[in-house]
Short mmCIF file of C-alpha atoms in Angstrom, two decimals:
data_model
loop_
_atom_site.label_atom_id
_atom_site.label_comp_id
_atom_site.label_asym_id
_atom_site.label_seq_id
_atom_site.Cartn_x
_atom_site.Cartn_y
_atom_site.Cartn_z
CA UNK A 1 -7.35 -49.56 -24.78
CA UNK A 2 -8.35 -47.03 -27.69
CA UNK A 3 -7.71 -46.47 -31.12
CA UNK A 4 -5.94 -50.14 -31.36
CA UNK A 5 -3.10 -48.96 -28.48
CA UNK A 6 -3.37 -50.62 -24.70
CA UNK A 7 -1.30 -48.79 -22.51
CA UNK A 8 0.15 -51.04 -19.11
CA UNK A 9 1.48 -50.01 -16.07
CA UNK A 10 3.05 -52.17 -13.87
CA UNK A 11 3.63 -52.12 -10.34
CA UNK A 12 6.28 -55.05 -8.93
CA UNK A 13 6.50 -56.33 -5.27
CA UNK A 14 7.98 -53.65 -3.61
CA UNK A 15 5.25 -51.33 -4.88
CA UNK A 16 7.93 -48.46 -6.01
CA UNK A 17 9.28 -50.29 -9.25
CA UNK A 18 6.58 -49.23 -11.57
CA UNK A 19 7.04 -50.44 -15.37
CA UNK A 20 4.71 -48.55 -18.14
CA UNK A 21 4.29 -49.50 -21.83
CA UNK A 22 2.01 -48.72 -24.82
CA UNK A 23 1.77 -50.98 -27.67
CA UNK A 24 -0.43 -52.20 -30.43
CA UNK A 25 -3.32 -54.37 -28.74
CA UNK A 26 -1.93 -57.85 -29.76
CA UNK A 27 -2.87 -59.82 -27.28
CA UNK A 28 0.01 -62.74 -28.25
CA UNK A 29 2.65 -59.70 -27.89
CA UNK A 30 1.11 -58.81 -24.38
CA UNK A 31 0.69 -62.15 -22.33
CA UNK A 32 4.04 -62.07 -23.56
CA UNK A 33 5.69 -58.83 -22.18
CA UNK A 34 3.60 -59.03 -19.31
CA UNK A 35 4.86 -62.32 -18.43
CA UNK A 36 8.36 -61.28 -18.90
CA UNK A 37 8.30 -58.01 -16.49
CA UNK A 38 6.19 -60.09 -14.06
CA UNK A 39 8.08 -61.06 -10.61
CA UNK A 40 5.95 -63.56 -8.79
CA UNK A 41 2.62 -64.24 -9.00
CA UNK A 42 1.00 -61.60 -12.09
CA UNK A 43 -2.63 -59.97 -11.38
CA UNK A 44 -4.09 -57.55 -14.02
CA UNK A 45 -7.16 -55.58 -14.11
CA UNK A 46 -9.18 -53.41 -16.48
CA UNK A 47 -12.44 -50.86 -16.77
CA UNK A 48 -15.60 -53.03 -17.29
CA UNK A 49 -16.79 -50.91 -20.48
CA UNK A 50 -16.66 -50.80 -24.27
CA UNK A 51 -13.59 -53.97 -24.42
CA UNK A 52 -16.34 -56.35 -22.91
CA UNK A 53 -14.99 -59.34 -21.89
CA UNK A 54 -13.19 -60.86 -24.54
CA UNK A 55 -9.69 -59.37 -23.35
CA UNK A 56 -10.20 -61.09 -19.38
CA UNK A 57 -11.28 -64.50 -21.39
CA UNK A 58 -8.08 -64.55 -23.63
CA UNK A 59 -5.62 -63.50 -20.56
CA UNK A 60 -7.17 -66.13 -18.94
CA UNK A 61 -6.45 -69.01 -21.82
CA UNK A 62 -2.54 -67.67 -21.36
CA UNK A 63 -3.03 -68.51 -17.52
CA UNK A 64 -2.60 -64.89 -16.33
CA UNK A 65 -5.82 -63.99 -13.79
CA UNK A 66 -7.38 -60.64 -14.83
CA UNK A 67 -10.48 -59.05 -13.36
CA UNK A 68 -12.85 -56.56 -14.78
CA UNK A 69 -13.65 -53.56 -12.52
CA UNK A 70 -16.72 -51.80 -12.05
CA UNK A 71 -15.56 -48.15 -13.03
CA UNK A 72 -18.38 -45.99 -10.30
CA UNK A 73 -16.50 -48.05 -7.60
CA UNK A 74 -13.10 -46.82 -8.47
CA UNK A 75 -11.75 -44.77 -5.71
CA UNK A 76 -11.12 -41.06 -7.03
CA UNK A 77 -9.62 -38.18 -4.82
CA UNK A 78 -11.63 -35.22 -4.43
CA UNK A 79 -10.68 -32.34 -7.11
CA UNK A 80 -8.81 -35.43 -9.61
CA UNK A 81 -10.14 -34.41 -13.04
CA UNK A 82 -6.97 -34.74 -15.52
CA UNK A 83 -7.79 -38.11 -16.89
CA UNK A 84 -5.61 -39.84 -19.84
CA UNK A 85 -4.70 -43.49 -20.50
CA UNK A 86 -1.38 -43.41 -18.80
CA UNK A 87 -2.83 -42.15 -15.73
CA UNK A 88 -5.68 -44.30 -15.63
CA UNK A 89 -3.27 -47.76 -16.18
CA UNK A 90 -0.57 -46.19 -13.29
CA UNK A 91 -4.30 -45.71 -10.98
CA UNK A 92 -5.85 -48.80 -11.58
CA UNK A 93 -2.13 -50.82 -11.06
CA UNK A 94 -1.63 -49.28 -7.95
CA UNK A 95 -5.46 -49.54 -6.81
CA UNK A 96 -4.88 -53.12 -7.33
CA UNK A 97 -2.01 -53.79 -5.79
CA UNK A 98 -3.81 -52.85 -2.26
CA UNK A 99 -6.72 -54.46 -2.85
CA UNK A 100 -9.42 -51.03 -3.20
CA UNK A 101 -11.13 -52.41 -6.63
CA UNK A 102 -14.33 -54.05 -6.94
CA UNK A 103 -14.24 -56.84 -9.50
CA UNK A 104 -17.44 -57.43 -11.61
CA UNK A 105 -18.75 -60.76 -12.63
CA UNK A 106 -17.74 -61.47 -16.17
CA UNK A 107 -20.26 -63.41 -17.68
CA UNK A 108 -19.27 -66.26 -20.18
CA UNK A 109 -20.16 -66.10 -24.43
CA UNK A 110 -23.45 -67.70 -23.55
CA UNK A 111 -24.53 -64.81 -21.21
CA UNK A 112 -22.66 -62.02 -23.11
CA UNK A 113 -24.56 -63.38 -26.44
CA UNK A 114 -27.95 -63.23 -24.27
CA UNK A 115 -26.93 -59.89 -23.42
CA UNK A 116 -26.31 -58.27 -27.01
CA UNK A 117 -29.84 -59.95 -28.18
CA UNK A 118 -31.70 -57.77 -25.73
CA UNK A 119 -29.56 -54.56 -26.47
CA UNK A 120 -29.72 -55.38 -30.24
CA UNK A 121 -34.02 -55.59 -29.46
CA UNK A 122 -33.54 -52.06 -27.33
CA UNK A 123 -31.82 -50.47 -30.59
CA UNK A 124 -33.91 -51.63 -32.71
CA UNK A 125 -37.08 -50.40 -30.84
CA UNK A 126 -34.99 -47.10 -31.10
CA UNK A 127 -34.45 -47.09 -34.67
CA UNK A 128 -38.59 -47.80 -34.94
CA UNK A 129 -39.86 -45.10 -32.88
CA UNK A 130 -37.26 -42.72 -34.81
CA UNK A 131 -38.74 -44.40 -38.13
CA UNK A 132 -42.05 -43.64 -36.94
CA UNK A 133 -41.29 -39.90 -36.39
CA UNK A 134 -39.63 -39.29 -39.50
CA UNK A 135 -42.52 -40.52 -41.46
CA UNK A 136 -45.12 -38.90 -39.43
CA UNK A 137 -43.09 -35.49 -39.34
CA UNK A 138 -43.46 -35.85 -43.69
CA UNK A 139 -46.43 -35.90 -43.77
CA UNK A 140 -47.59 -33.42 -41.07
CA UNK A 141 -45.18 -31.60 -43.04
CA UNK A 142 -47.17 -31.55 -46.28
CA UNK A 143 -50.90 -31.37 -44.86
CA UNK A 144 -51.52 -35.18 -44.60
CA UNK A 145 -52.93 -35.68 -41.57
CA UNK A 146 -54.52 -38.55 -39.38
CA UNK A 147 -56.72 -38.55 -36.29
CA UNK A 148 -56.20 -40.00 -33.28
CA UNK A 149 -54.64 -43.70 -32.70
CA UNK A 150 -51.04 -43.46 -34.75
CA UNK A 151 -50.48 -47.18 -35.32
CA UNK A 152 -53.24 -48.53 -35.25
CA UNK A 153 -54.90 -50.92 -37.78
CA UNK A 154 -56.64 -48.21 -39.19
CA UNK A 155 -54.30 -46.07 -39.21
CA UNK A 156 -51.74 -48.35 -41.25
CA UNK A 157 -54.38 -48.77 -43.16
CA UNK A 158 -55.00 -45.76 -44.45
CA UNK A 159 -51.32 -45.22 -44.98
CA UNK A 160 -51.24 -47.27 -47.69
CA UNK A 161 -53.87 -45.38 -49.39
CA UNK A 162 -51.68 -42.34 -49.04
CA UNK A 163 -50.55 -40.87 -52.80
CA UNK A 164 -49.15 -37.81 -53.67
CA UNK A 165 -48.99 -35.86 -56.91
CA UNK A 166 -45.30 -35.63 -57.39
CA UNK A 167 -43.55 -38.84 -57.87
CA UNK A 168 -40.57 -37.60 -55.94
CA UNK A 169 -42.84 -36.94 -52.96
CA UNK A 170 -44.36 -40.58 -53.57
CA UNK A 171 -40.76 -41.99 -53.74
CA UNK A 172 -39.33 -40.29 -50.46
CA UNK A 173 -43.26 -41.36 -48.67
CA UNK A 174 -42.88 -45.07 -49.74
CA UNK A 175 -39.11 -44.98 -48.65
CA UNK A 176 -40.00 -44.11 -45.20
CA UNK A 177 -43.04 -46.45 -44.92
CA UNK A 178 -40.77 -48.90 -46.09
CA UNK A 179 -38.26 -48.49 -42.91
CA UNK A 180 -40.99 -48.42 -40.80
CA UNK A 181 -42.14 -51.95 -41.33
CA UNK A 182 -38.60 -53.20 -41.70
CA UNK A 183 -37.99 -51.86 -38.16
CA UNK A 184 -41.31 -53.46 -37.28
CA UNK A 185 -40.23 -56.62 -38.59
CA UNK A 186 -37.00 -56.70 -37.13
CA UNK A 187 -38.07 -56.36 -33.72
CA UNK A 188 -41.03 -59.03 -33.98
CA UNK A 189 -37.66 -61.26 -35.21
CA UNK A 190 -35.65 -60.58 -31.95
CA UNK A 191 -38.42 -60.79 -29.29
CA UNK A 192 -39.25 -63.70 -31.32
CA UNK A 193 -35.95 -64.74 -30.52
CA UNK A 194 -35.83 -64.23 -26.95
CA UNK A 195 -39.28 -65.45 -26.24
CA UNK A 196 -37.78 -69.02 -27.55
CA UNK A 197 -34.30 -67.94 -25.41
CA UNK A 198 -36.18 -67.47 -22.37
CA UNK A 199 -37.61 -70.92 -22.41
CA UNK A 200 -34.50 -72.31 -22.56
CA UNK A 201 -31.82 -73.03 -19.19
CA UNK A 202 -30.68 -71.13 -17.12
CA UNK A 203 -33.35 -68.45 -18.33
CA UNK A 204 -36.62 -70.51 -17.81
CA UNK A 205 -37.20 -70.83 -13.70
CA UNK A 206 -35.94 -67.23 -13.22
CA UNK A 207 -38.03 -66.22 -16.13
CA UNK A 208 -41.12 -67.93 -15.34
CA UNK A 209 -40.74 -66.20 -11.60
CA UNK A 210 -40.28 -62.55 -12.74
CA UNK A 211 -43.42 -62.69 -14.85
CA UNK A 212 -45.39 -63.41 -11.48
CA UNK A 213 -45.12 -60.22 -10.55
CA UNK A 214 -47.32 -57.44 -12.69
CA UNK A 215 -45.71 -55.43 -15.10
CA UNK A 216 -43.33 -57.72 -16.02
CA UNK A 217 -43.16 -59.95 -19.48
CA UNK A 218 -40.84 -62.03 -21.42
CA UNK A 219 -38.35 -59.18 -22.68
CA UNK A 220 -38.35 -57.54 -19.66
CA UNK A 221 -37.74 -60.24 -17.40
CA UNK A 222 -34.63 -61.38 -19.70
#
């Protein structure tokens, strides 16, 4: 799938007849046509990658059996670098058909949702530490400087003791402070989050074990 368009191929029992589409990525319109070129028992596949799992979970409600694949474990012939959709659907159909993909476990909502919390903590540790830079790069910038221990109590607070003569200067300073401790808060909100996620099933027992070992904490074990 990409820019709203899912191409299909199709390859039927006899593995010769191959039938290829492209068509808006309604998923009503496609358990439909796929159903209707179908001859036997259907089997469809796709890349594990940006899609997620939501397309598997509604082929699945129209009773059509679709696996995710893990796209490093997808055969490739030495010296095959054209790559386009059309190609990539024919591959995968054929691939399928003799059994040389490895399916990946899709995970339900639950696990998915668990999933995006700690990616949504990892981005927003990422939009901190850039936060962090861009203030620090102002004011190194314009001759304000601090000593050692960024981040520290005393460092924060002397930051709020920082003025400057121009109130554009002061406005663009207090805009990036700002960020930073809206970044800070956001991230004490999602480990917050998973710390109370964590305790919950299935995530307790194989939580609880991970920490044993050294180096390893709540977010990290989740």
């Amino acid at each position: 799938m990409r820019d709203n368009i899912t191409y299909v191929a199709m390859v039927r029992s006899d593995g010769q007849d191959v039938v290829e589409w492209s068509c808006a990525t309604d998923m009503k319109r496609l358990t439909r046509r796929l159903k209707k070129e179908a001859e036997g028992e259907l089997l469809c596949c796709y890349e594990a990658g940006p899609c997620g799992y939501w397309v598997q979970r509604e082929l699945a409600k129209s009773g059509i059996r679709c696996i995710v694949v893990a796209p490093s474990l997808i055969p490739r012939k030495p010296g095959e670098r054209i790559k386009t959709d059309r190609r990539d659907a024919l591959k995968l159909a054929r691939l399928l058909r003799v059994g040389e993909l490895t399916e990946v476990h899709p995970p339900s909502r639950q696990e998915e949702a668990a999933r995006d919390l700690c990616r949504a903590r990892e981005d927003a540790k990422g939009d901190l530490k850039r936060s962090r830079h861009r203030l620090q790069k102002y004011l190194d910038r314009r001759g304000v400087l601090w000593g050692k221990g960024s981040w520290t109590l005393a460092h924060r607070a002397w930051l709020r003791t920082v003025k400057f003569p121009e109130p554009i200067e002061q406005a663009v300073f207090d805009d990036y402070l700002a960020t930073v401790e809206w970044n800070e808060e956001r991230v004490k909100g999602l480990e917050e989050r998973l710390g109370a996620l964590s305790e919950q099933a299935p995530y307790a027992e194989p939580v609880s074990l991970l920490r044993c070992f050294r180096g390893i904490d709540t977010v990290s074990a989740m």
